mmCIF file of C-alpha atoms and ligand atoms in Angstrom:
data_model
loop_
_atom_site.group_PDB
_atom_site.id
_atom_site.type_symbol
_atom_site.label_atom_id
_atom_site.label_comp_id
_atom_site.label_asym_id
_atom_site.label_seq_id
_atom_site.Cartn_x
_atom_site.Cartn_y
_atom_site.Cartn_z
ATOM 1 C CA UNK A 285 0.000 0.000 0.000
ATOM 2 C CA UNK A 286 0.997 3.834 -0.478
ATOM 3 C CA UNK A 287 2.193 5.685 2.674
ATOM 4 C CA UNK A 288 4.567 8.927 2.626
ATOM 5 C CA UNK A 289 7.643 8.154 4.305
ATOM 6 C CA UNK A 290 10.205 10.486 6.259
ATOM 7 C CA UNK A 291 13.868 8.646 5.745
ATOM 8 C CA UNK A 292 15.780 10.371 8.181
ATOM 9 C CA UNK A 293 15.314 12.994 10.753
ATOM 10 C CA UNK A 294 15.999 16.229 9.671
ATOM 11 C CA UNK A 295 15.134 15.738 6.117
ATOM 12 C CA UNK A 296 12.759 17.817 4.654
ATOM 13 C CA UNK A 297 10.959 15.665 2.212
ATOM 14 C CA UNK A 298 8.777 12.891 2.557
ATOM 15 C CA UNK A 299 8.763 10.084 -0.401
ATOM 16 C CA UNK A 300 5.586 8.458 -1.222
ATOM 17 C CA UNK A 301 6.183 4.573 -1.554
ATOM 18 C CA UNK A 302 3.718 1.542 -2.561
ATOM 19 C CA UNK A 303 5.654 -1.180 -0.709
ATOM 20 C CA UNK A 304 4.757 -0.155 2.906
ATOM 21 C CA UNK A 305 2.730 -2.992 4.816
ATOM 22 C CA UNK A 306 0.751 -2.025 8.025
ATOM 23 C CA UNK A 307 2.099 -4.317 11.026
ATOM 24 C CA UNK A 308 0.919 -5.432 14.569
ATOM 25 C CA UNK A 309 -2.678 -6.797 13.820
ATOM 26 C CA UNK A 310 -4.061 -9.011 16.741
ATOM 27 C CA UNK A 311 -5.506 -8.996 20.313
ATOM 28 C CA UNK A 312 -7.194 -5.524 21.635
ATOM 29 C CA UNK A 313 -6.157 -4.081 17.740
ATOM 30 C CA UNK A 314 -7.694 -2.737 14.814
ATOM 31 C CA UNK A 315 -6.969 -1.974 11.097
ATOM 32 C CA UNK A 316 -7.664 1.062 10.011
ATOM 33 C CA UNK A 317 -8.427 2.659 6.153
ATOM 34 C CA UNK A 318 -7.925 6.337 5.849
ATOM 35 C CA UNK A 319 -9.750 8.435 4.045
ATOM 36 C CA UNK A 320 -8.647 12.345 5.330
ATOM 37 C CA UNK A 321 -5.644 13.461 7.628
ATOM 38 C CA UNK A 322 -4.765 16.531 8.707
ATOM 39 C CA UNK A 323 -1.170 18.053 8.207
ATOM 40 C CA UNK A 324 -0.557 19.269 12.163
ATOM 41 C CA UNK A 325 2.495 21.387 12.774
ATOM 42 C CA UNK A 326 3.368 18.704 15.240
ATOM 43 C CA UNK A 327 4.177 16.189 12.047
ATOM 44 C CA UNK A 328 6.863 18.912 10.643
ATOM 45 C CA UNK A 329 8.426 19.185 14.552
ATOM 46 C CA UNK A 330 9.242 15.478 14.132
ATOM 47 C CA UNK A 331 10.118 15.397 11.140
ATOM 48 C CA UNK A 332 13.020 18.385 11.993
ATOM 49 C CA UNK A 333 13.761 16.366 15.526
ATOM 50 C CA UNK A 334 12.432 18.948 17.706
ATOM 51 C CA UNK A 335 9.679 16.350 18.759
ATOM 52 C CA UNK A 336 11.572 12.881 19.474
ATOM 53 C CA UNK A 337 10.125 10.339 17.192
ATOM 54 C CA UNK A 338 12.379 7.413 16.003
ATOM 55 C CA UNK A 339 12.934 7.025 11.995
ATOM 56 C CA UNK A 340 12.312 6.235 9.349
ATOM 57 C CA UNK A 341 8.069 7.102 10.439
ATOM 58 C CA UNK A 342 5.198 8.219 8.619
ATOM 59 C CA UNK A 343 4.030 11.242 9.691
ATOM 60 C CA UNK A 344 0.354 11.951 10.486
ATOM 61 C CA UNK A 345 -1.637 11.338 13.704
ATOM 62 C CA UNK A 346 -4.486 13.582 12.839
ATOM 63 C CA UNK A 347 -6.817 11.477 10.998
ATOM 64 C CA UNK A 348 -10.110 9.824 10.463
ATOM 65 C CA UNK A 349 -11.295 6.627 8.347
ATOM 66 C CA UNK A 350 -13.521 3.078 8.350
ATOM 67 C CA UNK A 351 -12.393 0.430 10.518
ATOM 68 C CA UNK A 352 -11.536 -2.360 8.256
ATOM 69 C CA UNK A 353 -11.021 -5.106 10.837
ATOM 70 C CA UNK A 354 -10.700 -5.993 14.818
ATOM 71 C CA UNK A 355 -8.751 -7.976 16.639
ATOM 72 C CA UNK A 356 -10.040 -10.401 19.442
ATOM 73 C CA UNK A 357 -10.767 -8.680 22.323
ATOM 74 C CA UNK A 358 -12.230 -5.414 21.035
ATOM 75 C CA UNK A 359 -15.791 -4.509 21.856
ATOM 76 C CA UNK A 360 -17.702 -1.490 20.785
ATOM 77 C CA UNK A 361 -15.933 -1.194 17.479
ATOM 78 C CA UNK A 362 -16.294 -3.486 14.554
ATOM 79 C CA UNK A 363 -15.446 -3.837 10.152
ATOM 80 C CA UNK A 364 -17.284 -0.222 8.390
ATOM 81 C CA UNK A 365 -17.640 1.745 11.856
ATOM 82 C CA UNK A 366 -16.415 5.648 11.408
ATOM 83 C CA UNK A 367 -13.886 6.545 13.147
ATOM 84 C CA UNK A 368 -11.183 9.223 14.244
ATOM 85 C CA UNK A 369 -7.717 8.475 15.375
ATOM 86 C CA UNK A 370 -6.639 9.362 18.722
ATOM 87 C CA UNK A 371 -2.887 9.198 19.284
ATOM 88 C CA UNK A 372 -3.437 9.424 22.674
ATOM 89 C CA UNK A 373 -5.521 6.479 23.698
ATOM 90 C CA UNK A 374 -6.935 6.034 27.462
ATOM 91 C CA UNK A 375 -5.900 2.996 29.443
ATOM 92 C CA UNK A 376 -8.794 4.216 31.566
ATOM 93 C CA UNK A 377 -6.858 2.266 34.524
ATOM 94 C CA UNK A 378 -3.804 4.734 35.390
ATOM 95 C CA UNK A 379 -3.914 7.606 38.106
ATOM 96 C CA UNK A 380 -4.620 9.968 35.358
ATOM 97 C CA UNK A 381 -7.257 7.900 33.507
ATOM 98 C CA UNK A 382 -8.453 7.841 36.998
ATOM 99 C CA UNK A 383 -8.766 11.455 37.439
ATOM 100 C CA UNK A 384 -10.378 12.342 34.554
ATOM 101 C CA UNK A 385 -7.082 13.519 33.082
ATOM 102 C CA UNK A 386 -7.202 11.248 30.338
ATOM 103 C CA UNK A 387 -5.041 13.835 28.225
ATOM 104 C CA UNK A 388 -1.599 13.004 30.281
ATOM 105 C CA UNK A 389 -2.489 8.783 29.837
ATOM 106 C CA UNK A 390 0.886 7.915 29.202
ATOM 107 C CA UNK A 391 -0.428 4.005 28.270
ATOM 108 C CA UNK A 392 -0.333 4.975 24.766
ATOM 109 C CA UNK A 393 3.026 5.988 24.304
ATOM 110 C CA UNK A 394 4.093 2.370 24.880
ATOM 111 C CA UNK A 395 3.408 1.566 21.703
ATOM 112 C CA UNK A 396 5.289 4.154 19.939
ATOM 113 C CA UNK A 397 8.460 3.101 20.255
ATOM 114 C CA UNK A 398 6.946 -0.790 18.603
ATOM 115 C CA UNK A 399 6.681 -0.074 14.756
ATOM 116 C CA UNK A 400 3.596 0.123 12.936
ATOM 117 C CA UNK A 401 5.303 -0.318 9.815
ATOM 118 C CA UNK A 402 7.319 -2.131 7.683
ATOM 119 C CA UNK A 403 8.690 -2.341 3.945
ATOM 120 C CA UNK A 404 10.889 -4.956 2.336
ATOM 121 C CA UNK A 405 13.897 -2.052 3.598
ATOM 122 C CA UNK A 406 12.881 -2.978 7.253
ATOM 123 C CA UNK A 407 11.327 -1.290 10.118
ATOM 124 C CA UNK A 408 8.894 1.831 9.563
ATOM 125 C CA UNK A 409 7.611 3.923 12.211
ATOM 126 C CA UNK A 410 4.293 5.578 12.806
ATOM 127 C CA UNK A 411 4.214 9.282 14.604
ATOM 128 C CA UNK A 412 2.910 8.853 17.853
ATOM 129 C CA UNK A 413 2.158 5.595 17.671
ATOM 130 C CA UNK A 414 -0.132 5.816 14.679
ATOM 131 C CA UNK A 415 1.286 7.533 11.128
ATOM 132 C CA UNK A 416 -1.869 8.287 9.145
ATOM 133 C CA UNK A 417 -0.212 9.752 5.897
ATOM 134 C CA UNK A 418 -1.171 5.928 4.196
ATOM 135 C CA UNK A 419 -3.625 4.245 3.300
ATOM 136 C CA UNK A 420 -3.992 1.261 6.366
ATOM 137 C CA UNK A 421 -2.631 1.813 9.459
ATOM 138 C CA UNK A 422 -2.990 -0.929 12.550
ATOM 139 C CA UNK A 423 -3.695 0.493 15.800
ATOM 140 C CA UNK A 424 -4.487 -0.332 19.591
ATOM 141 C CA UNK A 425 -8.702 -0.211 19.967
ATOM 142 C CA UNK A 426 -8.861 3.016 21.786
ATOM 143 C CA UNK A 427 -7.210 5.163 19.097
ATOM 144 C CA UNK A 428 -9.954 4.733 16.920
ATOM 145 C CA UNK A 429 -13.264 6.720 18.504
ATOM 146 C CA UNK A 430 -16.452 6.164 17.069
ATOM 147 C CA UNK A 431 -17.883 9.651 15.170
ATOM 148 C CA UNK A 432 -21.373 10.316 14.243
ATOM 149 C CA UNK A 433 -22.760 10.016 10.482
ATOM 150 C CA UNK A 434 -22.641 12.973 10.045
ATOM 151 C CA UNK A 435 -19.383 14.431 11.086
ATOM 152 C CA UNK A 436 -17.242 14.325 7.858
ATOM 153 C CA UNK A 437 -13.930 12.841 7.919
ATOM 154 C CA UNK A 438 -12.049 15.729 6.955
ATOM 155 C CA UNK A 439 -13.519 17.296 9.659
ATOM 156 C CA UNK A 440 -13.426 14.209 11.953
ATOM 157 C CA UNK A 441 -9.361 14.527 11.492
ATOM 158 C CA UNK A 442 -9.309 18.119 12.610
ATOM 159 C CA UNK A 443 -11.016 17.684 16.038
ATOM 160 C CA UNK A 444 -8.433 14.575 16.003
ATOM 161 C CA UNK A 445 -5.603 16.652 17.263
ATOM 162 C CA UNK A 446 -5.737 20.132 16.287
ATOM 163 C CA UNK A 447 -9.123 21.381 16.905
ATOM 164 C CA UNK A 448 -9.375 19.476 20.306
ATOM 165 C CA UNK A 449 -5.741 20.692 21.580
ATOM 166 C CA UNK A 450 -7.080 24.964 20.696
ATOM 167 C CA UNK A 451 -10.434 24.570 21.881
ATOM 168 C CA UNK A 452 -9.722 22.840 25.099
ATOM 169 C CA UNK A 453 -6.910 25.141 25.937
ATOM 170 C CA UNK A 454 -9.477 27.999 26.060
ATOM 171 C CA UNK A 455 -12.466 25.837 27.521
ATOM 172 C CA UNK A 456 -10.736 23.168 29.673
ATOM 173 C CA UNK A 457 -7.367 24.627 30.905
ATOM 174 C CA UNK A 458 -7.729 28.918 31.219
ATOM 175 C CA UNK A 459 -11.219 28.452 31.306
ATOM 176 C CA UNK A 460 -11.619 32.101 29.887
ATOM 177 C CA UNK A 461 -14.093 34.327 31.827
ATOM 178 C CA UNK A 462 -16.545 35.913 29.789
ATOM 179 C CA UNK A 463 -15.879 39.619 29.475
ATOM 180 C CA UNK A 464 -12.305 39.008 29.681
ATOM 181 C CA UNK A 465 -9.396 39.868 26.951
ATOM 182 C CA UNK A 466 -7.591 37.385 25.470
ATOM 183 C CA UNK A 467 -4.104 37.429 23.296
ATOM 184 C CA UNK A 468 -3.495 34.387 20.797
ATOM 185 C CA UNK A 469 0.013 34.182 19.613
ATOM 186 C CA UNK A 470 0.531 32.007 17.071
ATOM 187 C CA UNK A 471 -2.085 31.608 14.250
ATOM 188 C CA UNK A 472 -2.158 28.702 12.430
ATOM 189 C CA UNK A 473 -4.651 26.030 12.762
ATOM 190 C CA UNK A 474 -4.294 25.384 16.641
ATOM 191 C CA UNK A 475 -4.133 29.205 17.192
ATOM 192 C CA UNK A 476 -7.406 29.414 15.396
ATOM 193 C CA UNK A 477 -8.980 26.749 17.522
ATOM 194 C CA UNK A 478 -7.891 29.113 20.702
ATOM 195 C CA UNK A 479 -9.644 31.970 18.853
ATOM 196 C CA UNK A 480 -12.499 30.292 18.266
ATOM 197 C CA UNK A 481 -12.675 28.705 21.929
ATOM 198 C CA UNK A 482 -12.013 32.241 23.545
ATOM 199 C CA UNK A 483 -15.071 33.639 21.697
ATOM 200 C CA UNK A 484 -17.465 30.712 22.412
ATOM 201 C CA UNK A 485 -16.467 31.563 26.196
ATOM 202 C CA UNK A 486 -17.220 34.569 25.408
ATOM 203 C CA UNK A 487 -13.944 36.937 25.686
ATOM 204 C CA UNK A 488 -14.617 40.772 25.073
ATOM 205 C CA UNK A 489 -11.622 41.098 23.073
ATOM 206 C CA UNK A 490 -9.147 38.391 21.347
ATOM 207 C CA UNK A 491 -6.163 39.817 19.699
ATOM 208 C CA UNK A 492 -4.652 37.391 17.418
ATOM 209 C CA UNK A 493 -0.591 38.067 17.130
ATOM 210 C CA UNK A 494 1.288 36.322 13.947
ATOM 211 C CA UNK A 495 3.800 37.322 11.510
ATOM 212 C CA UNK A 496 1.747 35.978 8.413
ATOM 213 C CA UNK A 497 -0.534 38.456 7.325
ATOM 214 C CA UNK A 498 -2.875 35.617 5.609
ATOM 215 C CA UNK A 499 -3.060 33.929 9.051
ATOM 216 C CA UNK A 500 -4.036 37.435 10.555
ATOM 217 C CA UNK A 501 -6.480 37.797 7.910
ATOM 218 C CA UNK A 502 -7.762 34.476 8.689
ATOM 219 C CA UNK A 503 -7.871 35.633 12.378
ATOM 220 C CA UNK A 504 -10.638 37.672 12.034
ATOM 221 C CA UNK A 505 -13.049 35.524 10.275
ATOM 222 C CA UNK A 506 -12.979 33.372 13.122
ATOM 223 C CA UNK A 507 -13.602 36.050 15.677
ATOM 224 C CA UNK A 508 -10.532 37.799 16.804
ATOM 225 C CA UNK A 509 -11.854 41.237 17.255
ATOM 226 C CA UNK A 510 -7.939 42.196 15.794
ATOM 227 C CA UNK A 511 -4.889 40.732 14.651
ATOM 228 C CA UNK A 512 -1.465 42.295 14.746
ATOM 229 C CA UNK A 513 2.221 41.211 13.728
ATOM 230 C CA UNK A 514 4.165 40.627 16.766
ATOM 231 C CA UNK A 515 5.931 44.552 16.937
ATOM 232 C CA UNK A 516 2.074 45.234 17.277
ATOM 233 C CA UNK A 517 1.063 43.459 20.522
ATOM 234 C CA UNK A 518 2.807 46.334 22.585
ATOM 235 C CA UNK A 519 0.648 49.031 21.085
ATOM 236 C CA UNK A 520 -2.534 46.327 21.179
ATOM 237 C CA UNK A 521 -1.525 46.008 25.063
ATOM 238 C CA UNK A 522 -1.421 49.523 25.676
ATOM 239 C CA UNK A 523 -4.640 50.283 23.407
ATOM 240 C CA UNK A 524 -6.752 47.403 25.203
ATOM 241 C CA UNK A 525 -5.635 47.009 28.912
ATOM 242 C CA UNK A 526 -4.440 50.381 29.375
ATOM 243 C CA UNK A 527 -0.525 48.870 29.868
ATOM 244 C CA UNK A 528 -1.624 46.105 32.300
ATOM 245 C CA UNK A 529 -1.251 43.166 29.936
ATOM 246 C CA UNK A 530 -3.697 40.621 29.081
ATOM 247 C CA UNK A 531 -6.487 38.654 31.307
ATOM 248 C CA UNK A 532 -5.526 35.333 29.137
ATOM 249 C CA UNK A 533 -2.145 35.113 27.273
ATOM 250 C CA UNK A 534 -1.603 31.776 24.434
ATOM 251 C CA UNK A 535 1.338 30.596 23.183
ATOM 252 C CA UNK A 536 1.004 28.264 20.540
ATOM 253 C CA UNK A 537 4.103 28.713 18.961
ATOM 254 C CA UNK A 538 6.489 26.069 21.286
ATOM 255 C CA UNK A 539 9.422 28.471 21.686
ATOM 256 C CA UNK A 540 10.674 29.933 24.614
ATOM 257 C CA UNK A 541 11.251 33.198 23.139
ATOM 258 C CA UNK A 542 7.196 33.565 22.395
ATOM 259 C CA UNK A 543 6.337 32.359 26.109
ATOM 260 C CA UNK A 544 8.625 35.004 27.163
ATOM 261 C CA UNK A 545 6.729 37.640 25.139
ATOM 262 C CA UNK A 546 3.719 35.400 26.140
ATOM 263 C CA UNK A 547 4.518 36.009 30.112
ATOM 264 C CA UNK A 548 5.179 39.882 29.408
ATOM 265 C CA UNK A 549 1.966 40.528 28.246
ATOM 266 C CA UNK A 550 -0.073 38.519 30.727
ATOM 267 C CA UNK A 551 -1.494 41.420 33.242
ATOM 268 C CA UNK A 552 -0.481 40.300 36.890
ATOM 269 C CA UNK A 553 -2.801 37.925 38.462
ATOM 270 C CA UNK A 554 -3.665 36.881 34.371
ATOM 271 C CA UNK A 555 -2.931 33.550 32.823
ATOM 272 C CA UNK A 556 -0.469 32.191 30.557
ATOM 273 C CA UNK A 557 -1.562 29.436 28.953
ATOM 274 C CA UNK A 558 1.528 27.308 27.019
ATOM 275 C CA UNK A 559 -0.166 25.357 24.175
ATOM 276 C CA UNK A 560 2.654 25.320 22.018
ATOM 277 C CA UNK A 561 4.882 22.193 21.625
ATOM 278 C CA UNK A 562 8.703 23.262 21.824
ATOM 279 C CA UNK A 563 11.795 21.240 22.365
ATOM 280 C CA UNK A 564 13.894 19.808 25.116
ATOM 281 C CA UNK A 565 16.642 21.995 25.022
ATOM 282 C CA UNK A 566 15.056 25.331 24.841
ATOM 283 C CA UNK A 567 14.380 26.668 27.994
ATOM 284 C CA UNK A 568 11.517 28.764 29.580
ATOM 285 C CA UNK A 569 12.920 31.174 32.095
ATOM 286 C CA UNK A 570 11.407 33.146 34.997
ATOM 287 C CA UNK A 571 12.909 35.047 37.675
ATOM 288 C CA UNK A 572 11.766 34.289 41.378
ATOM 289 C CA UNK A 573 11.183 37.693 42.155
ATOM 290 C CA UNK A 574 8.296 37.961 39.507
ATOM 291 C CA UNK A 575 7.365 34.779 40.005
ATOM 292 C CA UNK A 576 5.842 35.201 42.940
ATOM 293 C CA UNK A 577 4.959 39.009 42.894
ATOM 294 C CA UNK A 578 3.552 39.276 39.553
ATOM 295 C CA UNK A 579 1.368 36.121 40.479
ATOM 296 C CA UNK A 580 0.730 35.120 36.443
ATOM 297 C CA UNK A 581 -0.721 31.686 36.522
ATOM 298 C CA UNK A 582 1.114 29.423 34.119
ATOM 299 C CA UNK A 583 -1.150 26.961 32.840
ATOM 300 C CA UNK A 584 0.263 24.652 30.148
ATOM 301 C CA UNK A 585 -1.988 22.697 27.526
ATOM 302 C CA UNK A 586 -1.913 19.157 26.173
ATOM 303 C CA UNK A 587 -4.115 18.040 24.283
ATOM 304 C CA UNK A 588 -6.769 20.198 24.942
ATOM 305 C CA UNK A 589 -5.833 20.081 28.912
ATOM 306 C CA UNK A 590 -8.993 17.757 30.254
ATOM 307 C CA UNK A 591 -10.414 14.600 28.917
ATOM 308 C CA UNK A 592 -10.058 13.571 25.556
ATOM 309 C CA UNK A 593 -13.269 12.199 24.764
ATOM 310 C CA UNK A 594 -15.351 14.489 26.029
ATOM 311 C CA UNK A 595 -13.372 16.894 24.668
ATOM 312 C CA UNK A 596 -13.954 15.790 21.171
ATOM 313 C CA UNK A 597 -17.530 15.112 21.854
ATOM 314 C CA UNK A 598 -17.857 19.550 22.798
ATOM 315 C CA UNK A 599 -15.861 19.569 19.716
ATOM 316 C CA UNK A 600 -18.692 18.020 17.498
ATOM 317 C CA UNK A 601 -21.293 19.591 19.793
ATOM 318 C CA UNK A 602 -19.921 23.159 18.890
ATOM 319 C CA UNK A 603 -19.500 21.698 15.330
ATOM 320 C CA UNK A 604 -22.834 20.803 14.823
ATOM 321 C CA UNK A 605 -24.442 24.326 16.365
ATOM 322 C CA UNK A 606 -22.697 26.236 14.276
ATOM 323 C CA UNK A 607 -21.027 27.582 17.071
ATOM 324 C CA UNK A 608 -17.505 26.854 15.409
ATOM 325 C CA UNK A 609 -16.220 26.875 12.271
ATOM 326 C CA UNK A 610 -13.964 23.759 11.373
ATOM 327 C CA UNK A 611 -15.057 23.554 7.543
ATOM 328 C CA UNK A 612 -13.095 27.225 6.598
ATOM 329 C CA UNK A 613 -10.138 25.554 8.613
ATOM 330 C CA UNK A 614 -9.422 23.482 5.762
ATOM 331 C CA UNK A 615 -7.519 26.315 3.011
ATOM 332 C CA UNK A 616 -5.720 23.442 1.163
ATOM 333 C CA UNK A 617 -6.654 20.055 0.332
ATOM 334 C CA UNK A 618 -4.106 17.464 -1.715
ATOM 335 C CA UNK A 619 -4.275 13.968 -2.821
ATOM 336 C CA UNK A 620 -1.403 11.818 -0.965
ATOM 337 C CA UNK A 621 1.566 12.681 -3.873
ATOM 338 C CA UNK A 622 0.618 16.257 -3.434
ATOM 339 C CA UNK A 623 1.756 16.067 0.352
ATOM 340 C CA UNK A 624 5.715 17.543 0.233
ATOM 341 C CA UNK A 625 3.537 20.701 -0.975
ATOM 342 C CA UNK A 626 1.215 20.710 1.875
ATOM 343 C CA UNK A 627 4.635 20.900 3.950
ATOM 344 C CA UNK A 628 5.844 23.938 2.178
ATOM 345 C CA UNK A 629 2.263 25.330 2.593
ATOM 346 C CA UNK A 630 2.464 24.603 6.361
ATOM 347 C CA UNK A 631 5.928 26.182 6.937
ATOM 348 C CA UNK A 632 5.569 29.367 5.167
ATOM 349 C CA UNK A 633 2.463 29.788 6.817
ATOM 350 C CA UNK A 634 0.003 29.762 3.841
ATOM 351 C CA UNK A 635 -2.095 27.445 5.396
ATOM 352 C CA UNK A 636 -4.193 27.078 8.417
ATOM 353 C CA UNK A 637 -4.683 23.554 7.670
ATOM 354 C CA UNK A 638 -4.321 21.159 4.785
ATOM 355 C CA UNK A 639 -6.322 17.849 4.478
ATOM 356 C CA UNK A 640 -4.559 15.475 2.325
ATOM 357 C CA UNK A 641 -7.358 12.792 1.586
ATOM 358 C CA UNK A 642 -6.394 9.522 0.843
HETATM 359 ZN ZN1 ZN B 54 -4.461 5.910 31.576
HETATM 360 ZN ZN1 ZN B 55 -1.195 17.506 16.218
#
């Protein structure tokens, strides 16, 4: 079958093969077909090493599909179901699980170092522990979720990862007061997600911050009441809060330098919420003195900070009121050998997302 296939870390390209077999069908598994995945900036971090992710892989872990067979054990799920993929399954069993925090369910990351892949070369790896840029992919029962009829897939694959992680950040982890004003910095597809959760919350003002003046355009549509380039958010500080700094501050960059600016424009007492995904080795720094008299909660995000299901299940809910817009999301769409342009799309920051249907 055809999958797109990153060699080596660092490299920029993928290469579409046809000799890739999915691997690791059996007990508590199921195969997967799919039909629509979302390029997430999280695919291009591994792919540059910043996220750790052993190669060769196949990117993807934001997609939907049919289940085309279960393994023994596996109840609620059987052949022609709709599904999404979650790439961060609930063992339902841990602490977290437990708690309700199914977002930090480490379970699932078991399997991600076990490949999910292979081609007459040898091993392949899937991202996360799933790779959705092919056509089959074999994965444990609880990263495929059951979605409604009429939840399309290319929308299906957005609340997947993207949607879920901006949303939640906004709903589940700052819990945005209504009346409140909110910065977003960082505007692509995740960014967007914040937006939108800030306004169904109910924020007063949302000032989206992002170099890309398409993205900023984009913004707006999807209710930021403005959007600046970053050597605007001083004057947007000053305009809005009088010089205090923001009620709600989002990073969704991953970098410390943004959290920085992030922290700086968080009013004292506000919250910084981290939603971005940055590396090991770049460091987020705060000095005790601040710290403690500024008082800035620092909240960070995973995953849409609160559990995963229900998260996706507001996600539809929102979806379906026409309280959010997922459909104007999607700005590209490519077929599978079209997918080394949805990277270049991603990285200059043309796109907010691209589906690449398969
Ligand atoms: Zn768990
Ligand atoms: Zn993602």
């Amino acid at each position: 079958m055809r999958a797109a296939v990153l060699h080596e870390t660092g490299q920029e390209k993928l290469e579409v093969l046809d000799d890739i077999e999915a691997v690791g069908f059996g007990p508590g598994r199921v195969r997967l077909r799919i039909r629509a995945t979302g390029l997430c900036h999280s695919d291009v971090s591994a792919m540059s090493g910043v996220l750790p992710q052993p190669a060769p892989f196949i990117p993807g872990h934001e997609g939907a599909g049919e289940v085309l067979d279960v393994g023994d054990g596996v109840t609620g799920l059987s052949a022609g179901d709709r599904v999404l993929v979650c790439w961060l399954p609930a063992c339902g069993d841990c602490p977290s699980c437990k708690r309700g925090q199914t977002q930090l369910c480490l379970a699932g990351f078991m399997n991600a170092g076990t490949p999910n892949f292979k081609r007459s070369g040898g091993d392949v790896f899937g991202f996360a522990g799933t790779g959705t840029f092919t056509e089959e992919v074999v994965v444990g029962a609880g990263c495929a979720v059951p979605i409604p009829d009429d939840v399309p897939f290319e929308i299906a694959a957005l609340i997947g990862c993207g949607v879920t992680t901006g949303l939640g950040a906004a709903i589940n982890t700052a819990k945005v007061e209504a009346g409140s004003s909110v910065a977003v910095i960082g505007c692509g597809g995740v960014g967007i997600s914040t937006i939108q959760g800030a306004r169904v919350q109910g924020a007063a003002q949302i000032v989206a911050v992002d170099p890309v003046a398409s993205r900023r355009e984009a913004a707006l549509r999807f209710g930021a009441t403005e959007a600046v380039a970053p050597d605007g958010l001083a004057d947007a500080k000053q305009r809005i809060t009088g010089g205090e700094g923001f009620d709600y501050v989002f990073e969704v960059v991953g970098k410390s330098a943004t959290a920085r600016t992030a922290y700086e424009n968080t009013r004292r007492g506000g919250t910084l919420c981290v939603v971005g995904a940055g590396a090991m080795d770049d460091t987020f720094q705060v000095n005790m003195f601040e710290l403690f008299f500024d008082e800035k909660r620092i909240l960070p995000s995973m995953y849409g900070g609160g559990d995963v299901l229900r998260s996706y299940e507001r996600a539809i809910a929102l979806w379906r009121a026409g309280r959010i817009d997922l459909e104007s999301m999607i700005t590209h769409r490519v077929r599978l050998d079209g997918i080394n342009d949805a990277l270049d799309q991603m990285r200059t920051g043309e796109s907010l997302r691209t589906c690449i249907e398969i």
